C-alpha cells in the first residue's frame, strides 16, 4: 500500500470492474440466440454501467436496429448473426473506453477540500476518488468535476439578490385584483407603501387622518374588487386631498393597506382595535386618528392609532358612497384636525427653541474659548514683556560698565554731545573724537532707559539723522557732529516712515 498512491489504487479497482463488465457483455452476446438477449446487452451497456455520454445518442441507437444482425429460421425463431454481435461488441467497447478516459481524468482532478485538509485519512481519499470516477463514467455532461460545480454554486451565491420593485399599495391592488387604476400623479402619493408605524408618523406630520384597507381572504374576491375600485377611482382620492379646514392647505386623508393575513395587517388591526367581520367575509375599511402621546418621565413621543370610524362593508361602498363617507368624517372630526395642526406648531416651536438653545450654548462655548485664548495670549505677552524687561535691565548694567570714562574739558579732540528727549529731559556728556557713534546709543539706553534699538538721533537743524545703533563710524567722521552738538532723541513707532519722522522733527 505504501507503493501505491491514493489516486492509483482506486483507478486499478475501477479498471478491474470495467474488465469484468466487458467480459460479461461479450459472454452474453456470444451465448444468446434470441433478440431479447441482444436487447438485454443494450440495457446492460446503458443502465448497469450507465455510459450515456461515451458517444452520440444516434450512434448508440444504431448499435441495435430491430432487424439488423437477426435472421429468421424455418420455425420463425430469430437467429443472432455474427455481424450483429460484432457491431454490438464494437459499440460497447468504444463507449466503455470513453468512460474509462473520463474516469481516469476525474481520478487525477484535485479536490479543493482534500488539498486544504491535510489530516484526511487514506481510506477517505480512496472512497472520494472512486466516487468521483464513478460519477465521471456515468455522467458525461459534468465529467465528475465536483470542483466546477462548487465554483458555479459559489458564483451564484456571490451574486447579490435582486431588489424588489418599490410598488405602492394602490398599484399592487390594481395588479392583484385586476382593477383599473384611475388615479393621477397628484393623488398617487396619497397611498403609502411602508410599515404601519411609519404610516402613522407620516399622517401626523401632514395633519391627516389615516384610512386603513385590508382585503378579505374570501375566495370570490367580489367584495374586495368593489372596495378597491372605489379606492382607485378619481373621486375618492380627490375627496381625500381636499383641505381639512379652510385655513389649511393640506389634505384630509392618507391611505395605507396590507395583504390579508399578513403580520403587518394583523398588527395594524390589533393596534387600531378594529372589529373583525364574521369569518373574514368582508374587507376591513377603517379610519384612525394618529394620536400623539408624550411620556412625562422620559419625554419621548409616540404615535398611537385611535379608531374613529369603521365601515361595515356590507356591501362595500361604491366610489360616490366612499367619498361621501370620507367627507362626512372630515367635517365631523374637525377638532382632531385642529389638534394635529396645533401639535405640529408646538413641535415646530419646540424645535426652534431647541435649536436656539443649542445655538446659544454653542455661542457661549465659543465666547468662553475666545476669552480663554485672549487670557492665554495676554499671559504669554506679559511673560515675554517681563523677560524682555529683565534682559534690558541686565543689559543696561553691562552698557553702563562698558561706557568710556568722560574726558576732561581741557583736552584736545573732545566732543560734547547734548541729548534732548521728547518728555523734556536733557543730558550732556563729553566723548573723545574717536568714539564710535554707537556709544551715544549705548549712553542713551544705559542712562536714560531708552532702548537703543527703537530710537533715532537727529541734529537740531534736522539735516542729519543717525538710526543705526551699530554705527561704527567715529564722532569725528560723522557728518553733522562738531565739537559741541545737540541731538534730539526720537522714539521709533511701528509703521513710521521718514516723512512722519520729519514731521515730528519739525514740530
CSV table of C-alpha atoms in Angstrom, one decimal:
chain,number,residue,atom,x,y,z
A,1,UNK,CA,0.0,0.0,0.0
A,2,UNK,CA,2.9,2.3,0.5
A,3,UNK,CA,4.0,2.0,-3.1
A,4,UNK,CA,0.5,2.7,-4.5
A,5,UNK,CA,-0.8,6.2,-4.1
A,6,UNK,CA,-4.3,7.2,-3.1
A,7,UNK,CA,-5.2,8.0,-6.7
A,8,UNK,CA,-3.7,5.0,-8.4
A,9,UNK,CA,-5.3,2.4,-6.2
A,10,UNK,CA,-9.0,3.3,-7.0
A,11,UNK,CA,-8.0,3.5,-10.6
A,12,UNK,CA,-6.8,-0.1,-10.7
A,13,UNK,CA,-10.0,-1.2,-8.9
A,14,UNK,CA,-12.2,0.7,-11.4
A,15,UNK,CA,-10.3,-0.8,-14.4
A,16,UNK,CA,-10.8,-4.3,-12.9
A,17,UNK,CA,-14.6,-3.7,-12.6
A,18,UNK,CA,-14.8,-2.4,-16.2
A,19,UNK,CA,-13.0,-5.5,-17.5
A,20,UNK,CA,-15.4,-7.8,-15.6
A,21,UNK,CA,-18.4,-6.0,-17.0
A,22,UNK,CA,-17.0,-6.1,-20.5
A,23,UNK,CA,-16.4,-9.9,-20.2
A,24,UNK,CA,-20.0,-10.4,-19.0
A,25,UNK,CA,-21.3,-8.4,-22.0
A,26,UNK,CA,-19.2,-10.5,-24.5
A,27,UNK,CA,-20.3,-13.8,-23.0
A,28,UNK,CA,-24.0,-12.9,-23.1
A,29,UNK,CA,-23.8,-11.7,-26.6
A,30,UNK,CA,-22.0,-14.8,-27.9
A,31,UNK,CA,-24.1,-17.3,-25.9
A,32,UNK,CA,-27.5,-15.8,-26.7
A,33,UNK,CA,-29.6,-16.8,-29.7
A,34,UNK,CA,-32.6,-14.5,-29.2
A,35,UNK,CA,-33.3,-10.9,-29.9
A,36,UNK,CA,-34.2,-10.3,-26.3
A,37,UNK,CA,-30.6,-11.2,-25.3
A,38,UNK,CA,-29.3,-8.5,-27.6
A,39,UNK,CA,-31.7,-6.0,-26.1
A,40,UNK,CA,-30.5,-7.1,-22.7
A,41,UNK,CA,-26.9,-6.3,-23.7
A,42,UNK,CA,-28.1,-2.9,-24.8
A,43,UNK,CA,-29.7,-2.3,-21.4
A,44,UNK,CA,-26.6,-3.5,-19.6
A,45,UNK,CA,-24.5,-1.1,-21.5
A,46,UNK,CA,-26.9,1.8,-20.9
A,47,UNK,CA,-28.3,1.1,-17.4
A,48,UNK,CA,-25.8,-1.0,-15.5
A,49,UNK,CA,-22.7,1.0,-16.4
A,50,UNK,CA,-24.9,3.9,-17.5
A,51,UNK,CA,-22.4,5.0,-20.1
A,52,UNK,CA,-24.7,7.6,-21.7
A,53,UNK,CA,-22.2,10.1,-22.9
A,54,UNK,CA,-19.4,8.0,-24.4
A,55,UNK,CA,-20.9,8.6,-27.9
A,56,UNK,CA,-23.8,10.3,-29.5
A,57,UNK,CA,-27.3,9.0,-29.0
A,58,UNK,CA,-27.7,8.4,-32.7
A,59,UNK,CA,-24.6,6.2,-32.7
A,60,UNK,CA,-25.9,4.3,-29.7
A,61,UNK,CA,-29.3,3.8,-31.3
A,62,UNK,CA,-27.7,2.5,-34.4
A,63,UNK,CA,-25.8,-0.2,-32.4
A,64,UNK,CA,-29.0,-2.2,-32.5
A,65,UNK,CA,-31.8,-2.0,-35.0
A,66,UNK,CA,-34.9,-4.1,-35.0
A,67,UNK,CA,-33.8,-6.4,-37.8
A,68,UNK,CA,-30.0,-5.8,-38.0
A,69,UNK,CA,-27.9,-8.9,-37.3
A,70,UNK,CA,-31.0,-11.1,-36.8
A,71,UNK,CA,-32.0,-13.9,-39.2
A,72,UNK,CA,-35.3,-15.9,-39.3
A,73,UNK,CA,-35.1,-19.7,-39.3
A,74,UNK,CA,-37.7,-22.1,-40.6
A,75,UNK,CA,-39.6,-22.3,-37.4
A,76,UNK,CA,-39.9,-18.5,-37.1
A,77,UNK,CA,-37.5,-18.0,-34.2
A,78,UNK,CA,-34.8,-15.3,-34.7
A,79,UNK,CA,-31.2,-16.2,-35.0
A,80,UNK,CA,-28.4,-13.8,-33.9
A,81,UNK,CA,-25.8,-13.3,-36.7
A,82,UNK,CA,-22.1,-12.9,-36.2
A,83,UNK,CA,-22.1,-9.4,-37.7
A,84,UNK,CA,-24.7,-8.1,-35.3
A,85,UNK,CA,-22.7,-9.5,-32.4
A,86,UNK,CA,-19.5,-7.8,-33.6
A,87,UNK,CA,-21.3,-4.5,-34.0
A,88,UNK,CA,-22.7,-4.6,-30.5
A,89,UNK,CA,-19.3,-5.5,-29.1
A,90,UNK,CA,-17.6,-2.7,-31.1
A,91,UNK,CA,-20.0,-0.1,-29.7
A,92,UNK,CA,-19.8,-1.4,-26.2
A,93,UNK,CA,-16.0,-1.3,-26.4
A,94,UNK,CA,-16.0,2.3,-27.7
A,95,UNK,CA,-18.3,3.7,-25.0
A,96,UNK,CA,-16.6,1.8,-22.3
A,97,UNK,CA,-13.2,3.1,-23.4
A,98,UNK,CA,-14.5,6.7,-23.4
A,99,UNK,CA,-15.9,6.2,-19.9
A,100,UNK,CA,-12.6,4.9,-18.8
A,101,UNK,CA,-10.9,8.0,-20.1
A,102,UNK,CA,-13.3,10.3,-18.2
A,103,UNK,CA,-12.9,8.3,-15.0
A,104,UNK,CA,-9.1,8.5,-15.3
A,105,UNK,CA,-9.3,12.3,-15.8
A,106,UNK,CA,-11.6,12.6,-12.8
A,107,UNK,CA,-9.2,10.5,-10.7
A,108,UNK,CA,-6.4,13.0,-11.1
A,109,UNK,CA,-8.6,16.1,-10.6
A,110,UNK,CA,-7.7,17.5,-7.2
A,111,UNK,CA,-10.4,18.3,-4.8
A,112,UNK,CA,-10.1,21.7,-3.0
A,113,UNK,CA,-11.4,20.4,0.2
A,114,UNK,CA,-8.9,17.4,0.2
A,115,UNK,CA,-6.0,19.7,-0.6
A,116,UNK,CA,-6.9,22.1,2.3
A,117,UNK,CA,-7.4,19.2,4.8
A,118,UNK,CA,-4.1,17.5,5.4
A,119,UNK,CA,-5.5,15.2,8.1
A,120,UNK,CA,-7.8,13.3,5.8
A,121,UNK,CA,-7.3,9.6,6.1
A,122,UNK,CA,-6.1,7.4,3.2
A,123,UNK,CA,-9.4,5.4,3.1
A,124,UNK,CA,-11.4,8.6,2.9
A,125,UNK,CA,-9.4,9.8,0.0
A,126,UNK,CA,-9.8,6.5,-1.8
A,127,UNK,CA,-13.6,6.5,-1.3
A,128,UNK,CA,-13.9,10.1,-2.6
A,129,UNK,CA,-11.7,9.3,-5.6
A,130,UNK,CA,-13.8,6.2,-6.5
A,131,UNK,CA,-17.0,8.2,-6.1
A,132,UNK,CA,-15.6,10.9,-8.4
A,133,UNK,CA,-14.5,8.4,-11.0
A,134,UNK,CA,-17.9,6.6,-10.9
A,135,UNK,CA,-19.8,9.9,-11.4
A,136,UNK,CA,-17.5,10.8,-14.3
A,137,UNK,CA,-18.2,7.4,-16.0
A,138,UNK,CA,-22.0,7.5,-15.7
A,139,UNK,CA,-22.4,11.3,-16.0
A,140,UNK,CA,-20.5,12.5,-19.1
A,141,UNK,CA,-22.1,16.0,-19.0
A,142,UNK,CA,-20.3,17.2,-15.9
A,143,UNK,CA,-17.4,14.9,-16.2
A,144,UNK,CA,-17.5,14.2,-12.5
A,145,UNK,CA,-15.8,17.5,-11.8
A,146,UNK,CA,-17.2,18.5,-8.5
A,147,UNK,CA,-14.8,21.4,-8.3
A,148,UNK,CA,-16.5,23.2,-11.2
A,149,UNK,CA,-19.9,22.5,-9.6
A,150,UNK,CA,-18.8,24.0,-6.4
A,151,UNK,CA,-17.4,27.1,-8.2
A,152,UNK,CA,-20.7,27.6,-10.0
A,153,UNK,CA,-22.6,27.4,-6.8
A,154,UNK,CA,-20.2,29.8,-5.1
A,155,UNK,CA,-20.6,32.2,-8.0
A,156,UNK,CA,-24.4,32.1,-7.7
A,157,UNK,CA,-24.2,32.7,-4.0
A,158,UNK,CA,-21.8,35.7,-4.6
A,159,UNK,CA,-24.3,37.4,-6.9
A,160,UNK,CA,-26.4,40.0,-5.0
A,161,UNK,CA,-30.1,39.3,-4.7
A,162,UNK,CA,-32.4,41.2,-7.0
A,163,UNK,CA,-34.2,44.0,-5.2
A,164,UNK,CA,-37.9,44.1,-5.4
A,165,UNK,CA,-39.5,47.0,-7.2
A,166,UNK,CA,-40.9,49.6,-4.9
A,167,UNK,CA,-44.6,49.4,-5.9
A,168,UNK,CA,-47.1,51.5,-4.0
A,169,UNK,CA,-50.1,49.7,-2.4
A,170,UNK,CA,-52.6,51.1,-4.8
A,171,UNK,CA,-50.6,49.7,-7.8
A,172,UNK,CA,-50.4,46.4,-6.0
A,173,UNK,CA,-54.2,46.3,-5.6
A,174,UNK,CA,-54.7,47.2,-9.2
A,175,UNK,CA,-52.4,44.4,-10.4
A,176,UNK,CA,-53.5,41.8,-7.9
A,177,UNK,CA,-57.3,42.1,-8.4
A,178,UNK,CA,-57.3,43.4,-12.0
A,179,UNK,CA,-58.9,46.7,-11.2
A,180,UNK,CA,-58.1,49.7,-13.4
A,181,UNK,CA,-56.1,52.5,-11.7
A,182,UNK,CA,-57.8,55.8,-12.3
A,183,UNK,CA,-55.5,57.9,-10.0
A,184,UNK,CA,-53.4,60.8,-11.3
A,185,UNK,CA,-49.9,61.7,-10.3
A,186,UNK,CA,-51.0,64.0,-7.6
A,187,UNK,CA,-53.3,61.6,-5.8
A,188,UNK,CA,-50.9,58.6,-6.2
A,189,UNK,CA,-48.8,59.9,-3.4
A,190,UNK,CA,-51.7,59.6,-1.0
A,191,UNK,CA,-51.2,55.8,-0.9
A,192,UNK,CA,-48.4,54.9,1.4
A,193,UNK,CA,-46.1,51.9,0.9
A,194,UNK,CA,-44.4,51.5,4.3
A,195,UNK,CA,-44.9,50.0,7.7
A,196,UNK,CA,-48.0,50.8,9.8
A,197,UNK,CA,-46.0,52.8,12.3
A,198,UNK,CA,-44.3,54.9,9.5
A,199,UNK,CA,-47.8,55.5,8.0
A,200,UNK,CA,-49.0,56.9,11.4
A,201,UNK,CA,-46.0,59.2,11.6
A,202,UNK,CA,-46.5,60.5,8.0
A,203,UNK,CA,-50.2,61.0,8.7
A,204,UNK,CA,-49.4,63.0,11.8
A,205,UNK,CA,-46.7,65.1,10.1
A,206,UNK,CA,-49.2,66.1,7.4
A,207,UNK,CA,-52.1,66.6,9.8
A,208,UNK,CA,-54.2,63.9,8.1
A,209,UNK,CA,-56.4,61.0,9.2
A,210,UNK,CA,-55.3,57.6,8.0
A,211,UNK,CA,-57.6,55.3,6.0
A,212,UNK,CA,-56.7,51.6,6.5
A,213,UNK,CA,-57.8,49.0,4.0
A,214,UNK,CA,-57.2,45.3,4.4
A,215,UNK,CA,-58.8,43.0,1.8
A,216,UNK,CA,-60.6,39.8,2.8
A,217,UNK,CA,-59.4,36.3,2.2
A,218,UNK,CA,-62.7,35.3,0.6
A,219,UNK,CA,-62.3,33.1,-2.5
A,220,UNK,CA,-64.8,35.1,-4.5
A,221,UNK,CA,-63.0,38.4,-4.1
A,222,UNK,CA,-66.1,40.2,-5.4
A,223,UNK,CA,-66.4,42.4,-2.3
A,224,UNK,CA,-62.6,43.2,-2.5
A,225,UNK,CA,-62.9,44.4,-6.1
A,226,UNK,CA,-65.8,46.7,-5.3
A,227,UNK,CA,-63.9,48.4,-2.5
A,228,UNK,CA,-60.7,48.5,-4.5
A,229,UNK,CA,-62.4,50.1,-7.5
A,230,UNK,CA,-63.7,52.8,-5.2
A,231,UNK,CA,-60.2,53.4,-3.7
A,232,UNK,CA,-58.6,53.7,-7.1
A,233,UNK,CA,-61.2,55.9,-8.6
A,234,UNK,CA,-60.8,59.6,-9.3
A,235,UNK,CA,-63.5,60.7,-6.9
A,236,UNK,CA,-62.2,59.2,-3.6
A,237,UNK,CA,-58.6,60.4,-3.8
A,238,UNK,CA,-59.8,63.9,-4.8
A,239,UNK,CA,-62.0,63.9,-1.7
A,240,UNK,CA,-59.1,62.7,0.5
A,241,UNK,CA,-57.0,65.6,-0.9
A,242,UNK,CA,-59.4,68.3,0.0
A,243,UNK,CA,-58.3,70.7,2.7
A,244,UNK,CA,-59.3,69.6,6.2
A,245,UNK,CA,-60.1,73.2,7.1
A,246,UNK,CA,-60.4,76.5,5.2
A,247,UNK,CA,-57.3,77.9,6.7
A,248,UNK,CA,-55.2,74.8,5.9
A,249,UNK,CA,-53.7,73.9,2.6
A,250,UNK,CA,-53.1,70.3,3.4
A,251,UNK,CA,-55.5,67.4,2.5
A,252,UNK,CA,-57.6,65.3,4.8
A,253,UNK,CA,-56.7,61.6,4.4
A,254,UNK,CA,-53.9,59.3,3.6
A,255,UNK,CA,-54.4,55.6,2.6
A,256,UNK,CA,-52.5,52.6,3.8
A,257,UNK,CA,-53.1,48.8,3.4
A,258,UNK,CA,-51.5,45.4,3.7
A,259,UNK,CA,-52.1,42.0,2.2
A,260,UNK,CA,-54.8,40.0,4.0
A,261,UNK,CA,-53.4,37.7,6.7
A,262,UNK,CA,-50.0,39.3,6.8
A,263,UNK,CA,-48.3,40.1,10.1
A,264,UNK,CA,-48.4,43.8,9.3
A,265,UNK,CA,-52.1,43.7,8.6
A,266,UNK,CA,-52.9,41.8,11.8
A,267,UNK,CA,-50.7,44.2,13.8
A,268,UNK,CA,-52.4,47.2,12.4
A,269,UNK,CA,-55.9,45.9,13.0
A,270,UNK,CA,-55.0,44.9,16.5
A,271,UNK,CA,-53.5,48.3,17.4
A,272,UNK,CA,-56.5,50.1,15.9
A,273,UNK,CA,-58.9,47.8,17.8
A,274,UNK,CA,-60.9,47.1,14.7
A,275,UNK,CA,-63.9,44.9,14.8
A,276,UNK,CA,-63.3,41.8,12.8
A,277,UNK,CA,-66.0,40.8,10.3
A,278,UNK,CA,-67.6,37.4,10.7
A,279,UNK,CA,-65.2,34.7,9.4
A,280,UNK,CA,-63.3,37.3,7.4
A,281,UNK,CA,-66.1,37.5,4.8
A,282,UNK,CA,-65.8,41.3,4.3
A,283,UNK,CA,-62.8,43.6,3.8
A,284,UNK,CA,-61.6,45.9,6.6
A,285,UNK,CA,-62.1,49.6,6.0
A,286,UNK,CA,-61.5,52.0,8.9
A,287,UNK,CA,-60.3,55.5,9.7
A,288,UNK,CA,-57.9,56.2,12.6
A,289,UNK,CA,-56.6,59.3,14.2
A,290,UNK,CA,-52.8,59.4,14.7
A,291,UNK,CA,-52.8,60.5,18.3
A,292,UNK,CA,-49.6,61.9,19.8
A,293,UNK,CA,-48.7,60.9,23.3
A,294,UNK,CA,-45.7,62.1,25.3
A,295,UNK,CA,-44.2,60.1,28.2
A,296,UNK,CA,-43.8,62.6,31.1
A,297,UNK,CA,-41.0,60.6,32.7
A,298,UNK,CA,-38.8,60.1,29.6
A,299,UNK,CA,-40.1,62.9,27.4
A,300,UNK,CA,-40.4,60.6,24.4
A,301,UNK,CA,-43.3,60.9,22.0
A,302,UNK,CA,-45.3,58.1,20.4
A,303,UNK,CA,-48.0,57.9,17.8
A,304,UNK,CA,-50.9,55.7,18.7
A,305,UNK,CA,-53.9,54.9,16.4
A,306,UNK,CA,-57.3,55.9,17.7
A,307,UNK,CA,-60.2,54.4,15.8
A,308,UNK,CA,-62.7,57.0,14.6
A,309,UNK,CA,-64.9,55.0,12.2
A,310,UNK,CA,-65.1,51.6,10.6
A,311,UNK,CA,-67.2,50.8,7.6
A,312,UNK,CA,-69.2,47.6,7.8
A,313,UNK,CA,-68.6,46.9,4.0
A,314,UNK,CA,-71.9,45.0,3.7
A,315,UNK,CA,-71.9,45.8,0.8
A,316,UNK,CA,-68.6,47.6,0.2
A,317,UNK,CA,-69.2,51.3,-0.7
A,318,UNK,CA,-69.1,52.4,-4.2
A,319,UNK,CA,-66.9,55.4,-5.2
A,320,UNK,CA,-69.5,58.1,-4.6
A,321,UNK,CA,-70.6,56.5,-1.3
A,322,UNK,CA,-67.0,56.2,0.0
A,323,UNK,CA,-66.3,59.8,-1.0
A,324,UNK,CA,-69.4,60.9,0.9
A,325,UNK,CA,-68.4,58.8,3.9
A,326,UNK,CA,-64.9,60.4,4.0
A,327,UNK,CA,-66.3,63.9,3.5
A,328,UNK,CA,-68.7,63.4,6.5
A,329,UNK,CA,-65.8,62.1,8.6
A,330,UNK,CA,-63.7,65.2,7.6
A,331,UNK,CA,-66.5,67.5,8.8
A,332,UNK,CA,-67.2,65.5,11.9
A,333,UNK,CA,-63.7,65.3,13.2
A,334,UNK,CA,-62.6,68.9,12.7
A,335,UNK,CA,-61.3,69.0,16.3
A,336,UNK,CA,-58.9,66.2,15.6
A,337,UNK,CA,-57.5,68.1,12.6
A,338,UNK,CA,-57.2,71.3,14.7
A,339,UNK,CA,-55.4,69.4,17.4
A,340,UNK,CA,-52.9,67.9,15.0
A,341,UNK,CA,-52.2,71.3,13.5
A,342,UNK,CA,-51.7,72.8,16.9
A,343,UNK,CA,-49.4,69.9,17.9
A,344,UNK,CA,-47.4,70.4,14.7
A,345,UNK,CA,-47.0,74.1,15.5
A,346,UNK,CA,-45.9,73.3,19.1
A,347,UNK,CA,-43.4,70.8,17.8
A,348,UNK,CA,-42.1,73.4,15.4
A,349,UNK,CA,-41.7,76.0,18.1
A,350,UNK,CA,-40.2,73.4,20.4
A,351,UNK,CA,-37.6,72.5,17.7
A,352,UNK,CA,-36.9,76.2,17.1
A,353,UNK,CA,-36.4,76.7,20.9
A,354,UNK,CA,-34.1,73.7,21.0
A,355,UNK,CA,-32.1,74.9,18.0
A,356,UNK,CA,-31.9,78.4,19.6
A,357,UNK,CA,-30.9,76.9,22.9
A,358,UNK,CA,-28.2,74.8,21.1
A,359,UNK,CA,-27.1,77.8,19.2
A,360,UNK,CA,-26.8,79.9,22.4
A,361,UNK,CA,-24.8,77.1,24.1
A,362,UNK,CA,-22.5,77.0,21.1
A,363,UNK,CA,-22.1,80.8,21.2
A,364,UNK,CA,-21.3,80.7,24.9
A,365,UNK,CA,-18.9,77.9,24.3
A,366,UNK,CA,-17.2,79.9,21.5
A,367,UNK,CA,-17.1,83.1,23.7
A,368,UNK,CA,-15.5,81.2,26.6
A,369,UNK,CA,-13.0,79.6,24.3
A,370,UNK,CA,-12.2,83.1,22.9
A,371,UNK,CA,-11.8,84.5,26.4
A,372,UNK,CA,-9.5,81.7,27.3
A,373,UNK,CA,-7.5,82.3,24.2
A,374,UNK,CA,-7.2,86.0,24.9
A,375,UNK,CA,-6.2,85.3,28.5
A,376,UNK,CA,-3.6,82.9,27.3
A,377,UNK,CA,-2.2,85.4,24.8
A,378,UNK,CA,-2.2,88.2,27.4
A,379,UNK,CA,-0.4,85.9,29.8
A,380,UNK,CA,2.2,84.9,27.2
A,381,UNK,CA,2.7,88.6,26.2
A,382,UNK,CA,3.1,89.5,29.9
A,383,UNK,CA,5.6,86.8,30.4
A,384,UNK,CA,7.5,87.9,27.3
A,385,UNK,CA,7.4,91.6,28.4
A,386,UNK,CA,8.7,90.6,31.8
A,387,UNK,CA,11.5,88.5,30.4
A,388,UNK,CA,12.3,91.4,28.0
A,389,UNK,CA,12.5,93.9,30.8
A,390,UNK,CA,14.7,91.7,32.8
A,391,UNK,CA,17.0,91.2,29.9
A,392,UNK,CA,17.1,95.0,29.2
A,393,UNK,CA,17.8,95.8,32.8
A,394,UNK,CA,20.7,93.3,32.8
A,395,UNK,CA,22.0,94.8,29.5
A,396,UNK,CA,21.8,98.4,30.8
A,397,UNK,CA,24.1,97.4,33.7
A,398,UNK,CA,26.5,96.0,31.2
A,399,UNK,CA,26.3,99.0,28.9
A,400,UNK,CA,26.8,101.3,31.9
A,401,UNK,CA,30.0,99.5,32.8
A,402,UNK,CA,31.2,99.5,29.2
A,403,UNK,CA,30.9,103.3,28.7
A,404,UNK,CA,34.3,105.0,28.3
A,405,UNK,CA,35.4,107.4,31.0
A,406,UNK,CA,34.3,111.0,30.4
A,407,UNK,CA,37.5,113.1,29.4
A,408,UNK,CA,38.2,116.5,30.9
A,409,UNK,CA,37.1,119.6,29.1
A,410,UNK,CA,40.6,121.0,28.6
A,411,UNK,CA,41.9,118.2,26.5
A,412,UNK,CA,42.2,118.1,22.7
A,413,UNK,CA,39.9,116.0,20.4
A,414,UNK,CA,37.0,116.3,22.8
A,415,UNK,CA,33.4,116.3,21.5
A,416,UNK,CA,30.5,117.4,23.7
A,417,UNK,CA,27.1,115.7,23.0
A,418,UNK,CA,23.9,117.1,24.4
A,419,UNK,CA,20.7,114.9,24.2
A,420,UNK,CA,17.2,116.3,24.3
A,421,UNK,CA,14.2,113.9,24.9
A,422,UNK,CA,10.6,114.3,24.0
A,423,UNK,CA,9.5,114.2,27.6
A,424,UNK,CA,11.6,117.3,28.4
A,425,UNK,CA,14.6,115.5,29.8
A,426,UNK,CA,18.1,116.6,28.7
A,427,UNK,CA,21.6,115.3,29.2
A,428,UNK,CA,25.2,116.2,28.3
A,429,UNK,CA,28.5,114.3,28.2
A,430,UNK,CA,32.0,114.6,26.7
A,431,UNK,CA,33.5,111.9,24.4
A,432,UNK,CA,36.7,111.6,22.6
A,433,UNK,CA,36.6,112.3,18.9
A,434,UNK,CA,37.5,108.7,18.0
A,435,UNK,CA,34.5,107.3,20.0
A,436,UNK,CA,32.1,105.3,17.7
A,437,UNK,CA,28.5,106.8,17.2
A,438,UNK,CA,27.1,103.5,18.7
A,439,UNK,CA,28.4,104.7,22.0
A,440,UNK,CA,25.9,107.5,22.0
A,441,UNK,CA,23.1,105.0,21.6
A,442,UNK,CA,24.5,102.9,24.5
A,443,UNK,CA,24.7,106.0,26.6
A,444,UNK,CA,21.1,106.9,26.0
A,445,UNK,CA,20.0,103.4,26.8
A,446,UNK,CA,22.0,103.0,30.0
A,447,UNK,CA,21.5,106.5,31.4
A,448,UNK,CA,18.0,107.4,30.3
A,449,UNK,CA,16.4,104.0,29.8
A,450,UNK,CA,15.7,104.5,26.1
A,451,UNK,CA,16.2,101.2,24.2
A,452,UNK,CA,18.9,101.8,21.6
A,453,UNK,CA,17.0,99.7,19.0
A,454,UNK,CA,13.9,102.0,19.0
A,455,UNK,CA,15.5,105.5,19.0
A,456,UNK,CA,16.7,107.8,16.3
A,457,UNK,CA,19.3,110.6,16.8
A,458,UNK,CA,18.6,113.8,14.8
A,459,UNK,CA,20.6,117.0,14.7
A,460,UNK,CA,18.9,120.2,15.9
A,461,UNK,CA,18.5,121.5,12.4
A,462,UNK,CA,17.2,118.2,11.2
A,463,UNK,CA,19.7,117.8,8.4
A,464,UNK,CA,21.4,114.7,9.7
A,465,UNK,CA,20.0,111.5,11.2
A,466,UNK,CA,21.5,108.6,13.0
A,467,UNK,CA,19.3,105.5,13.1
A,468,UNK,CA,21.8,102.6,13.2
A,469,UNK,CA,22.7,101.9,16.8
A,470,UNK,CA,25.5,99.7,15.5
A,471,UNK,CA,27.1,102.5,13.5
A,472,UNK,CA,30.9,102.1,13.7
A,473,UNK,CA,31.9,105.5,12.4
A,474,UNK,CA,33.5,107.8,14.8
A,475,UNK,CA,32.2,111.1,16.0
A,476,UNK,CA,34.9,112.9,14.1
A,477,UNK,CA,33.9,111.1,10.9
A,478,UNK,CA,30.1,111.5,11.3
A,479,UNK,CA,28.6,114.4,9.3
A,480,UNK,CA,26.7,116.9,11.4
A,481,UNK,CA,28.6,116.4,14.6
A,482,UNK,CA,31.1,119.1,15.7
A,483,UNK,CA,32.9,119.9,18.9
A,484,UNK,CA,29.5,120.8,20.6
A,485,UNK,CA,26.5,119.1,19.1
A,486,UNK,CA,22.9,118.8,20.2
A,487,UNK,CA,20.8,115.8,19.2
A,488,UNK,CA,17.1,115.1,19.5
A,489,UNK,CA,16.2,111.6,20.7
A,490,UNK,CA,13.1,110.4,18.8
A,491,UNK,CA,11.4,107.1,19.6
A,492,UNK,CA,10.5,105.0,16.6
A,493,UNK,CA,6.9,104.0,16.0
A,494,UNK,CA,5.6,101.0,14.1
A,495,UNK,CA,4.7,102.0,10.6
A,496,UNK,CA,6.5,105.3,10.7
A,497,UNK,CA,8.4,106.3,7.7
A,498,UNK,CA,10.9,109.1,7.1
A,499,UNK,CA,8.2,111.6,6.3
A,500,UNK,CA,6.5,111.0,9.7
A,501,UNK,CA,9.8,111.4,11.4
A,502,UNK,CA,10.5,114.6,9.6
A,503,UNK,CA,7.1,116.0,10.6
A,504,UNK,CA,7.8,115.2,14.2
A,505,UNK,CA,11.2,116.8,13.9
A,506,UNK,CA,9.7,120.0,12.5
A,507,UNK,CA,7.3,120.1,15.5
